Each structure stands twice: as structure tokens, then as C-alpha cells.
Coordinates of C-alpha atoms in Angstrom, one line a residue:
X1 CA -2.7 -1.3 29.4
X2 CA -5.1 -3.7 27.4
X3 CA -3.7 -4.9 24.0
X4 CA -5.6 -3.1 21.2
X5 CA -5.5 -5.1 18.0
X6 CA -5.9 -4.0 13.9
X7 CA -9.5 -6.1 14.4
X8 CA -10.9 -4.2 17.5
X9 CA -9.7 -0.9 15.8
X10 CA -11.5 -1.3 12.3
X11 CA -14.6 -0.2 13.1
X12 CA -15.8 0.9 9.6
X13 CA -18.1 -1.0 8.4
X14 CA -17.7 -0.8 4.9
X15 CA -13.7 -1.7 6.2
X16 CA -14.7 -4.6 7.7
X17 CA -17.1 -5.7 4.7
X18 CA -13.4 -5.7 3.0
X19 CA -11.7 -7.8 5.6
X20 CA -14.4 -10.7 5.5
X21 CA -13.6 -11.0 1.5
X22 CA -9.9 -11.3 1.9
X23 CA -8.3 -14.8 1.8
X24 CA -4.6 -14.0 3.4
X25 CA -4.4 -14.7 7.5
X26 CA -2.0 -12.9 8.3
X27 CA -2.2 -13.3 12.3
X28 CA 1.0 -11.1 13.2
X29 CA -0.8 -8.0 12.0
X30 CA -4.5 -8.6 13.2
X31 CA -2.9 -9.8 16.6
X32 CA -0.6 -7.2 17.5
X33 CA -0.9 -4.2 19.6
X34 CA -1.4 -1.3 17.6
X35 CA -1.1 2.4 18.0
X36 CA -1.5 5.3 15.4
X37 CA 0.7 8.7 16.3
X38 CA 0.9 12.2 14.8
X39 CA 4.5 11.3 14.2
X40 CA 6.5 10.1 11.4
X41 CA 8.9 8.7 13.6
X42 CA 8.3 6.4 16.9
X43 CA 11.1 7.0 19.9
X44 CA 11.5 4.8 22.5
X45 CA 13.1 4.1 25.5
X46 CA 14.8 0.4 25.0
X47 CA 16.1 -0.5 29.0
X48 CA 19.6 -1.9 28.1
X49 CA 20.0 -2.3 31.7
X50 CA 17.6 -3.3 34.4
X51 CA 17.7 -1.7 38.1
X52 CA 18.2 -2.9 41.2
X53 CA 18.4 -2.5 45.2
X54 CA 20.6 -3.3 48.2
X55 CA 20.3 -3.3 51.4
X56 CA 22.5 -2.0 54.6
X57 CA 22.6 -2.1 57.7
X58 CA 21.8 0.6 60.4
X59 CA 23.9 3.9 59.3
X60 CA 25.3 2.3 56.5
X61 CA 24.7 3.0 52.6
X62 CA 23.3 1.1 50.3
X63 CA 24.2 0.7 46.8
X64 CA 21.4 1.5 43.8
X65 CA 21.9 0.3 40.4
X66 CA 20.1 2.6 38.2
X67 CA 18.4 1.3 34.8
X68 CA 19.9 1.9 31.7
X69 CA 18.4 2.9 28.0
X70 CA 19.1 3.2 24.9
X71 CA 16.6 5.8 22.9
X72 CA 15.5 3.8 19.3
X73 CA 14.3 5.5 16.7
X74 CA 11.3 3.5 14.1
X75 CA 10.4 4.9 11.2
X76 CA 7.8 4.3 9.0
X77 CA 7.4 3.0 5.5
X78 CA 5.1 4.8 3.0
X79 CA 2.5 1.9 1.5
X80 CA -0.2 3.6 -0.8
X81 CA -2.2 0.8 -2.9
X82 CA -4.5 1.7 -5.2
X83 CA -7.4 0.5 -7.6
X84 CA -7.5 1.6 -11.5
X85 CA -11.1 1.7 -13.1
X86 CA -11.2 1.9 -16.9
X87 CA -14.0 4.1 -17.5
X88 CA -15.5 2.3 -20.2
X89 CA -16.1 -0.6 -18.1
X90 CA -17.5 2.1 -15.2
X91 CA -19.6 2.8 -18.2
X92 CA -20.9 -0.9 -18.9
X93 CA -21.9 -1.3 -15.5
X94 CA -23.6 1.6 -14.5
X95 CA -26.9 0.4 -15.7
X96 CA -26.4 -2.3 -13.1
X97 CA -25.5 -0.2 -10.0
X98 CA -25.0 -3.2 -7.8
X99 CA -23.0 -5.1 -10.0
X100 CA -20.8 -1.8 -10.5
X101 CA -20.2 -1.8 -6.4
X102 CA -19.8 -5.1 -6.5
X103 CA -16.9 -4.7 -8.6
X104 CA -15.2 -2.1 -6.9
X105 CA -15.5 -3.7 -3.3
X106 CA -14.0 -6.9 -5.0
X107 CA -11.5 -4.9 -6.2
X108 CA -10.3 -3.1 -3.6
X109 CA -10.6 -6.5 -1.6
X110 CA -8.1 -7.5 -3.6
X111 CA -5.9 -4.6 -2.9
X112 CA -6.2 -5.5 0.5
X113 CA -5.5 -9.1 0.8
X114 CA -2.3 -8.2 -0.9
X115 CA -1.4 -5.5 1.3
X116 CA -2.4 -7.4 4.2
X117 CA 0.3 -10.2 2.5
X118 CA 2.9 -7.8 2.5
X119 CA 2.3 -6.4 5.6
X120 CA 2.8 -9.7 7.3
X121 CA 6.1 -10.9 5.2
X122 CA 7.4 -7.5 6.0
X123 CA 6.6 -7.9 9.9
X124 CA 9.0 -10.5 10.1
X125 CA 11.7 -9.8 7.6
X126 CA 11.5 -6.1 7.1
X127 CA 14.5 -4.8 4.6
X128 CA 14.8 -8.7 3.4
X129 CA 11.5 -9.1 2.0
X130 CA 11.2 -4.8 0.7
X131 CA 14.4 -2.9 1.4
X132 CA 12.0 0.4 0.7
X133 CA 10.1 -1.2 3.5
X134 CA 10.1 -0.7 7.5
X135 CA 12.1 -3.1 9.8
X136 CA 10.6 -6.2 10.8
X137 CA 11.6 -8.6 13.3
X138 CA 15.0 -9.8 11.3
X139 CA 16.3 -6.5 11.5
X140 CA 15.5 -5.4 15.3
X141 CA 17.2 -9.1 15.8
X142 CA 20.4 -8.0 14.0
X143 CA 20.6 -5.1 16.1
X144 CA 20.4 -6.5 19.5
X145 CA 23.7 -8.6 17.9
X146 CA 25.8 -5.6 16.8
X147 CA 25.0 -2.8 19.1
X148 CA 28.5 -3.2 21.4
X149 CA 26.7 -5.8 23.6
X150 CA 24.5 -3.8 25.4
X151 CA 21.5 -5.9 24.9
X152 CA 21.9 -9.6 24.8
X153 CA 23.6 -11.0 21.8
X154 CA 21.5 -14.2 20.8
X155 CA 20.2 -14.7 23.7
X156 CA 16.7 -15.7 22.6
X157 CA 17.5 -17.1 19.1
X158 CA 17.4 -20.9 18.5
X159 CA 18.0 -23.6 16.2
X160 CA 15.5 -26.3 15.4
X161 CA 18.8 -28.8 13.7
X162 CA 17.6 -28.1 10.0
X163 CA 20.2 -28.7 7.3
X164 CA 18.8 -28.7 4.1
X165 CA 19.6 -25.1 1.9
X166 CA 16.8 -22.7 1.4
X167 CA 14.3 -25.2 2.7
X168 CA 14.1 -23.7 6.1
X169 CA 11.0 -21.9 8.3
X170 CA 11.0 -20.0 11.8
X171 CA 8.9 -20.1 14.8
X172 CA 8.4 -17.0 16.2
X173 CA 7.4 -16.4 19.9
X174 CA 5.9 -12.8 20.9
X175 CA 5.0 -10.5 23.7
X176 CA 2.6 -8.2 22.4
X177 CA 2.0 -4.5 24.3
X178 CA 3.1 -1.1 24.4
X179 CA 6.1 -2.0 26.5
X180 CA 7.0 -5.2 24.4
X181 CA 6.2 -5.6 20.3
X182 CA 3.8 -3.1 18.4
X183 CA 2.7 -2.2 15.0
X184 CA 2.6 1.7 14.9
X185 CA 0.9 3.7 12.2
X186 CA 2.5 7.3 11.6
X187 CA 1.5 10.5 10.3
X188 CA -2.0 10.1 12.3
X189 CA -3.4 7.8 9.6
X190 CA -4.6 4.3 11.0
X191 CA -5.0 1.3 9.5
X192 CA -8.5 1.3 8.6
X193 CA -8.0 1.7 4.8
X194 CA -10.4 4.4 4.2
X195 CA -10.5 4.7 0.6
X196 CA -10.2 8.2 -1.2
X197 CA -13.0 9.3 -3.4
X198 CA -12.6 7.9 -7.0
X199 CA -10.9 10.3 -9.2
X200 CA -10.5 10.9 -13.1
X201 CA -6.9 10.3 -14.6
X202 CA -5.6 10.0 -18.0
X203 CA -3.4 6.8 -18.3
X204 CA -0.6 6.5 -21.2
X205 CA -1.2 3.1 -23.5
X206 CA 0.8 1.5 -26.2
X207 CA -2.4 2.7 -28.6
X208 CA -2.7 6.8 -26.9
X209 CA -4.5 7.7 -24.0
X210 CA -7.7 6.3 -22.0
X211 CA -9.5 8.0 -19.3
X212 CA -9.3 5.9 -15.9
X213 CA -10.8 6.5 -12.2
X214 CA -8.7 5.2 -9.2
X215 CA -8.8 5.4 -6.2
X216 CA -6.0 5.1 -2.7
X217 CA -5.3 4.5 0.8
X218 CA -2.3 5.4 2.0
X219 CA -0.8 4.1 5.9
X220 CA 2.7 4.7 7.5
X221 CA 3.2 1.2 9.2
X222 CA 6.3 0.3 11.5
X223 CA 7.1 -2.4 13.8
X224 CA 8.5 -1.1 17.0
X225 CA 9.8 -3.0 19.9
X226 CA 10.4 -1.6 23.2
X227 CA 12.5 -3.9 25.6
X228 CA 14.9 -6.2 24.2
X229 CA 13.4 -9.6 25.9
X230 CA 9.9 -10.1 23.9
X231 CA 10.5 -11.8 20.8
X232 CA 12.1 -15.3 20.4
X233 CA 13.3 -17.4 16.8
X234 CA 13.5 -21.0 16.7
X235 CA 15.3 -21.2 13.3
X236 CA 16.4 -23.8 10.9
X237 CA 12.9 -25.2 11.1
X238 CA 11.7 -28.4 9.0
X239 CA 9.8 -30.0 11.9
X240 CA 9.0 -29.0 15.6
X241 CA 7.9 -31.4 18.4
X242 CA 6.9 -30.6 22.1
X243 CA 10.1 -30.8 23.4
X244 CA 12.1 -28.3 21.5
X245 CA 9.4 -25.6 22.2
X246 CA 8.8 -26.4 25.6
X247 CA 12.9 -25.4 26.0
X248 CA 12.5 -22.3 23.9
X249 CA 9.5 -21.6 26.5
X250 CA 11.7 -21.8 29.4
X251 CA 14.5 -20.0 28.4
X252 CA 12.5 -16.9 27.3
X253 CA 10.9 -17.2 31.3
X254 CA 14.4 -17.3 32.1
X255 CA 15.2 -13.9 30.5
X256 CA 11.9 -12.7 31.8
X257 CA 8.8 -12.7 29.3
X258 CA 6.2 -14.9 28.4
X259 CA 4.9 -14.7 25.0
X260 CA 1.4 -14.3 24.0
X261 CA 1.8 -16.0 20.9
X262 CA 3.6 -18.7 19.2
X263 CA 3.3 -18.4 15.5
X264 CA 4.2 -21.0 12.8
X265 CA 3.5 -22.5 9.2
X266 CA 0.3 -24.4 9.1
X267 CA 3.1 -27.1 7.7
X268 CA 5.2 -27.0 10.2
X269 CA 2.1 -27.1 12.5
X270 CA 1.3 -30.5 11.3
X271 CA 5.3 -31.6 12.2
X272 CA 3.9 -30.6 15.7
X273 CA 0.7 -32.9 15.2
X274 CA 2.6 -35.7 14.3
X275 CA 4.5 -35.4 17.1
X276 CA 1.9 -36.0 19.4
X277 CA 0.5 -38.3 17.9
X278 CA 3.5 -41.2 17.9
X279 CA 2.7 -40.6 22.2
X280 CA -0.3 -40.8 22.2
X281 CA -1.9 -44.2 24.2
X282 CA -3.7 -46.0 20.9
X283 CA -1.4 -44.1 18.4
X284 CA -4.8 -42.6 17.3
X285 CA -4.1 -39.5 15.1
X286 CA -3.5 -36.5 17.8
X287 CA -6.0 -33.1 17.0
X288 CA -4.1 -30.7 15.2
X289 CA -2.4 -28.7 18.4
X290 CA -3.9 -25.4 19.7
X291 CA -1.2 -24.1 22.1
X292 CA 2.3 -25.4 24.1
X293 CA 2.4 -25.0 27.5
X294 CA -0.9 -22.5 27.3
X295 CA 0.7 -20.7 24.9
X296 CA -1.7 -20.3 21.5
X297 CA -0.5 -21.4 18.5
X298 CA -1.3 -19.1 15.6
X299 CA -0.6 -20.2 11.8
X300 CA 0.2 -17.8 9.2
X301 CA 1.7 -17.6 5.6
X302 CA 3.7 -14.6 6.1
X303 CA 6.7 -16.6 8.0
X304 CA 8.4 -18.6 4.3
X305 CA 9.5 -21.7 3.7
X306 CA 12.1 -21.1 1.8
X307 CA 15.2 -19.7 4.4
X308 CA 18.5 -20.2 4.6
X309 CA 20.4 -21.9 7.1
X310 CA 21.5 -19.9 10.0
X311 CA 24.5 -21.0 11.9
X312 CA 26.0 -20.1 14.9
X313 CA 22.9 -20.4 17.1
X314 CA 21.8 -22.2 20.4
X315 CA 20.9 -25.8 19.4
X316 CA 17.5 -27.0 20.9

């Protein structure tokens, strides 16, 4: 099934008009496959266990190993932004139409960006970053370790040798698809931030009352993630070279999935540069790297700087 992404789906074009203003890049979200249901709640069946064959000889039996599945349940958050208007400044600018819709589309550009921030940070560390929030990555992680070993435990989380407290980022490799990693919209609401229709309201000040207009969006977003093997952490990142990540790119092959994405800080990025360019012939500064082993490389602001050390991991 092709990969549909939050881009190919906002086909508004006041929606896009939005998009073009904001200034966060959050990759994660405008990558990943995405899906909108009638539900508020996505089931799935996570294969635990994977089948198999045998073989026998002439009037003999052969022995089947049947898959096994766990059903998880995601469930969405409830993220509603809004704009305010103060009606006297509606008022100034009505004599200026333009100007007035300029406003407003800046506005709710605004709105936007932010919630495209959030939407990102939350991808990855779900009840971390917003415990009202949906599970990100961090979370579905913490599962495969406690869930009576029926997934692997670890298996495909790394560490990069950081030491230094609170200082630390992640690499994060994915596998994007319906049978793999998704951002799912309930309630049959996309994420094409259709805007309501802007409404009156009286808002409460320090000096009595003052007539407003707002407007809201509302989405039900989730991350969901259907087969244990298609997301990989290198952790306890301050600097990454070739090496480490070619490693991290094997083992995931190893436990069968090749990512579609490697995603990183645009610092930690330039660790990678560097890198290459202490090997390179001349020691002429390398071109800031596009992909590992054919893998892209996509930067993005939502994965911190600022993590703790995680121990007990796999050392790369």
C-alpha cells in the first residue's frame, strides 16, 4: 500500500497557504503515513510471534508454527488550538480588508507552527513531553520492555557512549506504513486544520468584560505502531559518525526492517559532517550528509537536546 503523508493529504488550499508561513520542520509528522478513522480508538494486530513451515517426508507430518498477536489498543489525544480576536482591533482593520486577512492568516499561522511543534516533540516522547497527550515513540519502546517478553526487550535500542547529564539527543530510525509506524487521526477529523467560522464571545478581564471572536480546529492525533521491528533509538547521542550508524543499520536488517528514514538534530547532523570530512582524500570540508547507506537523513527540532542518560543499552 503507498505511504500517504500529512503533505499529500492537505489539499486545502487556504491549509496549505498556512503551512508555507510556518517556520517549525517538523519532518516525523509531514513524513509519516497517515490515516484518519471514524474511531476514537485504533486496534491492531501487533505479531508477537512470526510463523513458520516444515517439511516431511512422504506420509509423514509436518509441523506449522502459527503466528502469534497481541491486539494494541491507541488512543487519541484531544488537541483543539484556537485564535482570540479582540473585536476592537477587528474593528480597526476593517477599513483595510486585506490587512484584516492578513492578520488572521498570520495568526492562525502561528497557531499552527506551534501545534505542528508539539505534534512533533510528542511523536517521540509522548506522556514525557504532555502526559494529557497520546503515546509517542518513548512510550510504545517502554512497552516492548515490560510486556512478559513477548516482543523483543531492547532489541533495537542503542547507545551512542554519551556521558554527560541532560546533554543528550537520539537518532531515530523508522519504517513508515500501515503495517509498521503511522500517525492516525480519530473521530473522522483529518489533519487539515480546517478552521471554524469566527464566533463572538465575551472574555473576563482584570478591568470587566470585552467582546472577542475566535476561532478552532480541533484533531484527534495518535501514533500507532503495528509490528514490533520498525523503529530503532541510538541514544546517549553527542556525536554520530558513519560507523555507529552503519551498525545500527545492520542490526535492524538483522531483525528484519529497513527504515525509510533516519532522523536527527541538524547539530548532531554536523557531528556526522565532520566525520566525513577527517576521511576525506584532501581533508576538504565534506557536504553536509544526505543519507547512510541510502537511507535519507531528515533533521528536525522535535527530537531535544537536552536527555538523560540511558543505561543499560547495547553499546555501538
Amino acid at each position: 500500500m503507498a505511504v500517504v503523508t500529512l503533505m499529500e493529504a492537505l489539499t486545502d488550499r487556504e491549509c496549505k497557504t498556512y503551512t508555507s508561513m510556518v517556520v517549525s520542520n517538523p519532518r516525523e509528522i509531514f513524513d509519516a503515513h497517515t490515516q484518519t478513522i471514524d474511531e476514537m480508538e485504533y486496534k491492531v494486530l501487533v505479531e508477537t510471534k512470526s510463523g513458520d513451515i516444515g517439511f516431511r517426508n512422504v506420509n509423514g507430518v509436518a509441523t506449522t508454527t502459527l503466528p502469534e498477536f497481541d491486539i494494541r489498543r491507541f488512543t487519541p489525544a484531544i488537541a483543539n488550538p484556537h485564535i482570540d480576536v479582540d473585536v476592537v482591533l477587528e474593528d480597526m482593520m476593517n477599513s483595510n480588508p486585506g490587512a484584516a486577512g492578513q492578520m488572521l492568516m498570520k495568526m492562525k499561522a502561528s497557531v499552527i507552527d506551534g501545534a505542528y511543534r508539539t505534534l512533533g516533540k510528542q511523536f517521540y516522547y509522548g506522556k514525557s513531553n504532555n502526559a494529557d497527550g497520546y503515546e509517542g515513540l518513548v512510550n510504545i519502546l517502554s512497552c516492548k520492555r515490560n510486556n512478559g517478553g513477548k516482543t523483543p526487550s531492547c532489541d533495537l535500542e542503542f547507545s551512542a557512549g554519551g556521558t554527560t547529564a541532560n546533554k543528550q539527543s537520539s537518532i531515530w530510525l523508522i519504517a513508515w506504513g500501515e503495517m509498521n509506524a503511522s500517525v492516525i487521526y480519530g473521530g473522522g477529523i483529518g489533519a487539515n486544520f480546517s478552521w471554524s467560522e469566527l464566533m463572538p464571545r465575551l472574555v473576563q478581564t482584570a478591568n470587566g468584560e470585552a467582546t472577542h471572536k475566535w476561532s478552532y480546529l480541533r484533531m484527534y492525533p495518535m501514533v500507532a505502531v503495528s509490528r514490533p521491528n520498525c523503529i530503532a533509538r541510538i541514544c546517549n547521542v553527542e556525536s554520530i559518525n558513519d560507523s555507529k550508524l552503519h551498525h545500527v543499520l545492520a542490526e535492524c536488517e538483522e531483525q528484519g526492517f529497513v527504515p525509510d528514514c533516519i532522523y536527527m538534530r541538524p547539530a548532531i547532523l554536523e557531528t556526522l559532517r565532520q566525520s566525513r570530512t577527517a576521511t576525506t582524500p584532501t581533508g576538504n570540508p565534506a557536504p553536509t550528509p544526505e543519507d547512510v547507506g541510502g537511507i535519507p537523513i531528515h533533521t528536525t527540532m522535535s527530537i531535544q537536546r537536552t536527555e538523560a542518560v540511558v543505561s543499560g543499552l547495547t553499546a555501538i
